[in-house]
JSON list of C-alpha atoms in Angstrom, two decimals:
[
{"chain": "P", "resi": 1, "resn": "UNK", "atom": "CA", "xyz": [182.32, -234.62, 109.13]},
{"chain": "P", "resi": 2, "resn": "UNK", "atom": "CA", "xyz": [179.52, -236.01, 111.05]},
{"chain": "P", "resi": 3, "resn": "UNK", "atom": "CA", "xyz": [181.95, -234.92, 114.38]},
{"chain": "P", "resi": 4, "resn": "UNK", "atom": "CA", "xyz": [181.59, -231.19, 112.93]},
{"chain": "P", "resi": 5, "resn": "UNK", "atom": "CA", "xyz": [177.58, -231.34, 112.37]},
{"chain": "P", "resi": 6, "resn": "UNK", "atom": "CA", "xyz": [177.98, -232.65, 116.16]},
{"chain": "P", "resi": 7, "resn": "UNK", "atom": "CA", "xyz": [179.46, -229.42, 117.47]},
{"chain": "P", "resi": 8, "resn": "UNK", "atom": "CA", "xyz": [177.70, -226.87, 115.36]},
{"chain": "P", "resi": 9, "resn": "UNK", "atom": "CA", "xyz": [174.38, -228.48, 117.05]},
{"chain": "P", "resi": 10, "resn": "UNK", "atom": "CA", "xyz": [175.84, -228.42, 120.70]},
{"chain": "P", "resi": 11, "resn": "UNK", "atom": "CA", "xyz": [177.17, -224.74, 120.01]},
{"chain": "P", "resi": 12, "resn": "UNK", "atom": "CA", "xyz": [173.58, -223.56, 118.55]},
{"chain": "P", "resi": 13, "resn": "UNK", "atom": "CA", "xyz": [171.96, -225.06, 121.63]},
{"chain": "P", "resi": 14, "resn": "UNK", "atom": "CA", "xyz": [174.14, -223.72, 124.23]},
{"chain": "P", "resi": 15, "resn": "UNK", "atom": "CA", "xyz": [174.29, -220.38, 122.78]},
{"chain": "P", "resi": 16, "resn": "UNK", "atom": "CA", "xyz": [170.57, -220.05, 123.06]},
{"chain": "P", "resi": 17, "resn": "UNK", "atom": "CA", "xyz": [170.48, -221.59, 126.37]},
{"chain": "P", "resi": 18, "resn": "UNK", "atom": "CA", "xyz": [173.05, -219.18, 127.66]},
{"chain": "P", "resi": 19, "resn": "UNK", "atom": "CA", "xyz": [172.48, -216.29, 125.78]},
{"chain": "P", "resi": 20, "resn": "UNK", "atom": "CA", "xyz": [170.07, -214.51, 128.30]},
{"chain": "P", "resi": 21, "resn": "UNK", "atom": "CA", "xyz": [172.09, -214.93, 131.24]},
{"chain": "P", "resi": 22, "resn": "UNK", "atom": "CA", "xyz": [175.25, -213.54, 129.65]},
{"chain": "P", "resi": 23, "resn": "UNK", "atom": "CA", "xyz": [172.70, -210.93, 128.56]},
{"chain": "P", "resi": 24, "resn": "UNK", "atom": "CA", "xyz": [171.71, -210.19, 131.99]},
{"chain": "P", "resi": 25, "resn": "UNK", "atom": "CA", "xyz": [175.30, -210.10, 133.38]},
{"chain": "P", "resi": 26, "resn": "UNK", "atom": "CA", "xyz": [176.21, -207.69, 130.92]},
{"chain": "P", "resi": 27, "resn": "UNK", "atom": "CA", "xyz": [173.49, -205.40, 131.77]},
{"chain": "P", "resi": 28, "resn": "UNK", "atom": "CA", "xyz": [174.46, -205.13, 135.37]},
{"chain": "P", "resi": 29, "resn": "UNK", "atom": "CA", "xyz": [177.17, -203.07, 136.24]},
{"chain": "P", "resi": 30, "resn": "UNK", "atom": "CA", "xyz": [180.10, -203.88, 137.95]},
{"chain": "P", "resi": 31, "resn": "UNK", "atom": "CA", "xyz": [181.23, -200.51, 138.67]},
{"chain": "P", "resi": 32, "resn": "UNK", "atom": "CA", "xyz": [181.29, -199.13, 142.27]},
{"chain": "P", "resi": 33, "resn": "UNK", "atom": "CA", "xyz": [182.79, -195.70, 140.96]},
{"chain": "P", "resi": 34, "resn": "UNK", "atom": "CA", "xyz": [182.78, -193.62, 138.18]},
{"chain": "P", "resi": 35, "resn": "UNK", "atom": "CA", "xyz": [186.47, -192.90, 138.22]},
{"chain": "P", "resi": 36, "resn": "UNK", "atom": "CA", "xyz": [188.38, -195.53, 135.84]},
{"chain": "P", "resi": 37, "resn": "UNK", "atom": "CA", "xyz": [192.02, -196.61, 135.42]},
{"chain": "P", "resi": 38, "resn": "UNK", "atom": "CA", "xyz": [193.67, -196.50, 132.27]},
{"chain": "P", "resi": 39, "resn": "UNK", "atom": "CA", "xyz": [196.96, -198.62, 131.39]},
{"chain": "P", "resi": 40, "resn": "UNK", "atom": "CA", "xyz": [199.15, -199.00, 128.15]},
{"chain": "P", "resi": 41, "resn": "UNK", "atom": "CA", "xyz": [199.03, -195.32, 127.22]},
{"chain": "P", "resi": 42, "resn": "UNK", "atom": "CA", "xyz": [201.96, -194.04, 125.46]},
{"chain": "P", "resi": 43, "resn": "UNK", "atom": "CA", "xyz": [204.49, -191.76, 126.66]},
{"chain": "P", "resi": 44, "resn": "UNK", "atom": "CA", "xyz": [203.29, -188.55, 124.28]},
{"chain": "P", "resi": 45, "resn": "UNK", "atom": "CA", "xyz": [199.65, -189.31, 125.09]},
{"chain": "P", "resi": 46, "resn": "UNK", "atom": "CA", "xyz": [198.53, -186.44, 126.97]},
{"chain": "P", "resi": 47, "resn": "UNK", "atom": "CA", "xyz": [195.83, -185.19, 129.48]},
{"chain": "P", "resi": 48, "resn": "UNK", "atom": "CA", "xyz": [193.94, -183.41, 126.50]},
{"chain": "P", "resi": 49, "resn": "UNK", "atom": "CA", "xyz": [194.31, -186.52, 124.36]},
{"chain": "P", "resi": 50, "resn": "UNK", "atom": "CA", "xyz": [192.53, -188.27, 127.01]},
{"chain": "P", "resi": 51, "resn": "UNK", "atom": "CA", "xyz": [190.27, -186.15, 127.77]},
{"chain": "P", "resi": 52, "resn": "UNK", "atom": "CA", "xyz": [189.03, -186.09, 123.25]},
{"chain": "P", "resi": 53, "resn": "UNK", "atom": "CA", "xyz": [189.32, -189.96, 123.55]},
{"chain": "P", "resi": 54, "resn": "UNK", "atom": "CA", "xyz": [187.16, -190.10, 126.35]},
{"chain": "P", "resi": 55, "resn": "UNK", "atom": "CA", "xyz": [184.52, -187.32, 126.18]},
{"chain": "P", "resi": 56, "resn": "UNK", "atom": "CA", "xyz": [182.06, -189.38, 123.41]},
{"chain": "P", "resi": 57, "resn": "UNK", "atom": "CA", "xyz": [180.70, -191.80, 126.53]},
{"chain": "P", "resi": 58, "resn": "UNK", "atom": "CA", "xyz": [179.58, -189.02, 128.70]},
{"chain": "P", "resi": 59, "resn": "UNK", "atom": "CA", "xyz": [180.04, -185.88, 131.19]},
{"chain": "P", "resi": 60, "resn": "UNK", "atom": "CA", "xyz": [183.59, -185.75, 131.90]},
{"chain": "P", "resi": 61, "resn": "UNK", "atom": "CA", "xyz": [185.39, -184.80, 135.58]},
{"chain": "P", "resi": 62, "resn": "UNK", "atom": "CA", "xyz": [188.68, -185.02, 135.09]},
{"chain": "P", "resi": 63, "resn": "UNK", "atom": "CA", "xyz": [191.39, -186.67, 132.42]},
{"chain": "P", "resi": 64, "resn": "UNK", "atom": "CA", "xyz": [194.62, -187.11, 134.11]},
{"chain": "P", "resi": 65, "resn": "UNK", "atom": "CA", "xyz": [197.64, -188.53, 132.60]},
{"chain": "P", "resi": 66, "resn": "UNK", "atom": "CA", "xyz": [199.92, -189.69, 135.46]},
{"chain": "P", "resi": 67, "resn": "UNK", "atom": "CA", "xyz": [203.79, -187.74, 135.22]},
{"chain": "P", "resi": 68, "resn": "UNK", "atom": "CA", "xyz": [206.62, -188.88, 136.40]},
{"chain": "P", "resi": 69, "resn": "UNK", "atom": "CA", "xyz": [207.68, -186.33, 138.97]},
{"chain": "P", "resi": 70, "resn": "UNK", "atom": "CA", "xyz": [211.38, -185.63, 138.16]},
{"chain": "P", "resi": 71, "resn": "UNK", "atom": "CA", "xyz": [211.51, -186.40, 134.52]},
{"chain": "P", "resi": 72, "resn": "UNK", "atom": "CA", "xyz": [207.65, -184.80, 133.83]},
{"chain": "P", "resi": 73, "resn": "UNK", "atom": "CA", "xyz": [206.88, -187.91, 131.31]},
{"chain": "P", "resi": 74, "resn": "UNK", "atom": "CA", "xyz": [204.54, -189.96, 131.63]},
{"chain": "P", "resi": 75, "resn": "UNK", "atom": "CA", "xyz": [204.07, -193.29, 133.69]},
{"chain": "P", "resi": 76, "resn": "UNK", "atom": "CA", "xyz": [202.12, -194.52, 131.06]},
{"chain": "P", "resi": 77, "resn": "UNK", "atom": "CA", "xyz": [198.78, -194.57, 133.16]},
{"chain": "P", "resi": 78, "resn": "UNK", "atom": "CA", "xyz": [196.46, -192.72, 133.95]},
{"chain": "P", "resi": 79, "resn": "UNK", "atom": "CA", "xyz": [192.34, -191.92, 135.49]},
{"chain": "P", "resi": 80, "resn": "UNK", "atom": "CA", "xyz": [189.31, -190.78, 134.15]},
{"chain": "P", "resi": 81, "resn": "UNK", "atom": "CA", "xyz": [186.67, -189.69, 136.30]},
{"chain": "P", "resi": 82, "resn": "UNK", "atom": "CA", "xyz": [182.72, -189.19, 134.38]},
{"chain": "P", "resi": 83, "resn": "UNK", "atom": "CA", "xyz": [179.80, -187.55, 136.60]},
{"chain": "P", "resi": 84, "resn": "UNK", "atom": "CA", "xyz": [177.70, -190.74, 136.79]},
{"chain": "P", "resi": 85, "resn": "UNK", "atom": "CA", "xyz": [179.17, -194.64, 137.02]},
{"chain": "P", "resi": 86, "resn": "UNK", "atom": "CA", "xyz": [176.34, -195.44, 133.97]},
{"chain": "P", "resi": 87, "resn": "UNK", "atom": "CA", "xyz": [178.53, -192.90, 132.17]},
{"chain": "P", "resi": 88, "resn": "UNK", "atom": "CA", "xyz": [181.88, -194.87, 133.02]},
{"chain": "P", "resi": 89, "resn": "UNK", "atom": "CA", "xyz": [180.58, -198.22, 132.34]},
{"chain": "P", "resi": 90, "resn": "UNK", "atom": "CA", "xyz": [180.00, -196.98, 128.49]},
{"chain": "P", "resi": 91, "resn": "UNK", "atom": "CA", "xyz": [183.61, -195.57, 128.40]},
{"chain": "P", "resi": 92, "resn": "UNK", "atom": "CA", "xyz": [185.22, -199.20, 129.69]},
{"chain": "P", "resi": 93, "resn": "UNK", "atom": "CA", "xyz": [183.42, -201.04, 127.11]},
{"chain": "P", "resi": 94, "resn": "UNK", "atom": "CA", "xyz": [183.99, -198.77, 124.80]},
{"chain": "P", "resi": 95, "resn": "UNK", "atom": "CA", "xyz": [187.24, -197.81, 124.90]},
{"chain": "P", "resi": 96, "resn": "UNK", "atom": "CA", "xyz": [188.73, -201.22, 126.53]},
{"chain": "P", "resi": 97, "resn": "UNK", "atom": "CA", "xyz": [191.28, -202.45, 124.35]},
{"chain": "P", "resi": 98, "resn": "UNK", "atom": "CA", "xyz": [191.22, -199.69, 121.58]},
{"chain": "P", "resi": 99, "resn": "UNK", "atom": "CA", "xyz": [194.38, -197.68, 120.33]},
{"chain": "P", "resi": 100, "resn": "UNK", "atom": "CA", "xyz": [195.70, -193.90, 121.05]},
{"chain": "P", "resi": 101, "resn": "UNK", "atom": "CA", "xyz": [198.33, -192.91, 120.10]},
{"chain": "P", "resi": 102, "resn": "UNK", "atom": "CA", "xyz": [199.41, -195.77, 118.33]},
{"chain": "P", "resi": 103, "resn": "UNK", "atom": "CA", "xyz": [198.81, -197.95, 121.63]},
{"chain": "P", "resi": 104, "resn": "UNK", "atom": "CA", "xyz": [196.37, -200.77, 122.88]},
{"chain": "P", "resi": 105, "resn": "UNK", "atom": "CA", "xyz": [194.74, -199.34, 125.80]},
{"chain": "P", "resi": 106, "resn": "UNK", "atom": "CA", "xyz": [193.04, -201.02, 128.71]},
{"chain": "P", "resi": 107, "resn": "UNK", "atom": "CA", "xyz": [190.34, -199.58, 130.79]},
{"chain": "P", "resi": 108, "resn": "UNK", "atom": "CA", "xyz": [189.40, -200.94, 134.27]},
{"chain": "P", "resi": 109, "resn": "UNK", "atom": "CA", "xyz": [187.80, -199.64, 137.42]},
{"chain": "P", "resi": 110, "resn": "UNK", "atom": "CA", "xyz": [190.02, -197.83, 139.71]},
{"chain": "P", "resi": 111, "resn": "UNK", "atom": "CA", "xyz": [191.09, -199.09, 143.34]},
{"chain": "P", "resi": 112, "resn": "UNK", "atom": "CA", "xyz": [190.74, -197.28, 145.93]},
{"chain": "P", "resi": 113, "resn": "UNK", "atom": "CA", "xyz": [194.22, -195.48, 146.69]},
{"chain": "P", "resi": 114, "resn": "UNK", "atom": "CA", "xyz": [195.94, -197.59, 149.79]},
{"chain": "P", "resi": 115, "resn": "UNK", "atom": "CA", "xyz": [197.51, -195.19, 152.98]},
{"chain": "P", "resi": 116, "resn": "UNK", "atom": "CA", "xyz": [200.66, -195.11, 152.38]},
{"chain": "P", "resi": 117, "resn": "UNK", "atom": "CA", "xyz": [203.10, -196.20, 155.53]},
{"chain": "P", "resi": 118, "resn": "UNK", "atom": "CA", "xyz": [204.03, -193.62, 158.03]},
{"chain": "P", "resi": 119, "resn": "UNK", "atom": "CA", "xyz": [207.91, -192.35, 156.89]},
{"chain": "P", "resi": 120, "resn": "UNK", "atom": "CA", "xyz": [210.65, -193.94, 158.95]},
{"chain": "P", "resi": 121, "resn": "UNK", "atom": "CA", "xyz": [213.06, -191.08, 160.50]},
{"chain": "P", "resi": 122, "resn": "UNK", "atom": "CA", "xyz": [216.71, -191.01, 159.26]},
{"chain": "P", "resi": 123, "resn": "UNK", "atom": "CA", "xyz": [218.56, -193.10, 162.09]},
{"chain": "P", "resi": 124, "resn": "UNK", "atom": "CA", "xyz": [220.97, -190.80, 163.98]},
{"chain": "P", "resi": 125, "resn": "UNK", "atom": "CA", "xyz": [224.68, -191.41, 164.10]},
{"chain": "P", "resi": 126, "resn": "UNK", "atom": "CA", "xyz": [225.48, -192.88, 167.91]},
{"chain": "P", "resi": 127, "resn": "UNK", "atom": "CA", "xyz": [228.04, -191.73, 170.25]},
{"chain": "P", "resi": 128, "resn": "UNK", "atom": "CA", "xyz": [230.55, -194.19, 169.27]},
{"chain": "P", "resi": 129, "resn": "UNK", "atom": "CA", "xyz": [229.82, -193.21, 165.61]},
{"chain": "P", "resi": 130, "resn": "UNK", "atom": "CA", "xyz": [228.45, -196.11, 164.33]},
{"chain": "P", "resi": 131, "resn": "UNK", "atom": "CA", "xyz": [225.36, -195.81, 162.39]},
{"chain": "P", "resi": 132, "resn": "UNK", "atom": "CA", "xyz": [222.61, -198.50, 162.33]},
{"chain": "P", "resi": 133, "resn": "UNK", "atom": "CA", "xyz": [221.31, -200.40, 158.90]},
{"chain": "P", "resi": 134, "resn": "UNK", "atom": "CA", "xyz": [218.55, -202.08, 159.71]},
{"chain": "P", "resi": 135, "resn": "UNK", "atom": "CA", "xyz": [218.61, -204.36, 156.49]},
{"chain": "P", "resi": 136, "resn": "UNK", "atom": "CA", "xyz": [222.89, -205.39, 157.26]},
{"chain": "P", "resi": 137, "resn": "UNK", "atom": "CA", "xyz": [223.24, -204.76, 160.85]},
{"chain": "P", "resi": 138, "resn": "UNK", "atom": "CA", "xyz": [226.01, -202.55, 162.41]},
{"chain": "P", "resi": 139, "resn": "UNK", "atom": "CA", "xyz": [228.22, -200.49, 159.60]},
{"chain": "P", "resi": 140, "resn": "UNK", "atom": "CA", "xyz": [231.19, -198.31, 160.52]}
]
């Protein structure tokens, strides 16, 4: 018992001790951008159900559900860009880990998109009609 008393005085002490500076942190934002990623959406979850999920924390942009290109369903990801980053720090903590559609979602700040790698041309049958494959080697 006396081990419990123990902690309970230890956790009352530290919490006041470190309450302001997790206050503080929170306060700041960690946002560069106000466009933010959105995983763990569900596959009927669509670009107007993000867009009523999101609209509460501020001026909206832009919704977008991510599509598969072929199939037209979704990746189950998506972006949601608000007019100021103030704006899209309120939608991340308010919307991080809540359900639509029947799904836990998780908001974070988008990356920057990375250049993709110039296309490698189709190699070119040679005279002897050999092809090469770079990844086996010579192939008949």
């Amino acid at each position: 018992m006396a081990f419990f008393s123990g902690a309970q005085r230890f956790l009352r002490h530290s919490s006041s001790v470190l309450a302001p500076h997790f206050t503080s942190t929170r306060l700041s934002s960690t946002l560069t951008s106000p466009k933010l990623f959105v995983s763990g959406l569900s596959r009927l979850t669509t670009d107007e159900k993000l867009t009523e999920a999101f609209s509460p924390f501020g001026q909206l942009v832009e919704a977008k559900v991510i599509t598969d290109r072929a199939s037209g369903r979704s990746k189950g990801f998506g972006f949601v860009t608000y007019a100021t980053i103030e704006d899209a720090e309120k939608a991340r903590a308010g919307m991080n880990a809540k359900f639509i559609d029947g799904w836990v979602i998780f908001v974070d700040p988008a990356k920057p998109r990375e250049p993709r790698p110039p296309q490698q041309p189709q190699s070119q049958p040679s005279d002897a009609g050999f092809t090469v494959n770079k990844t086996v080697g010579w192939c008949g």
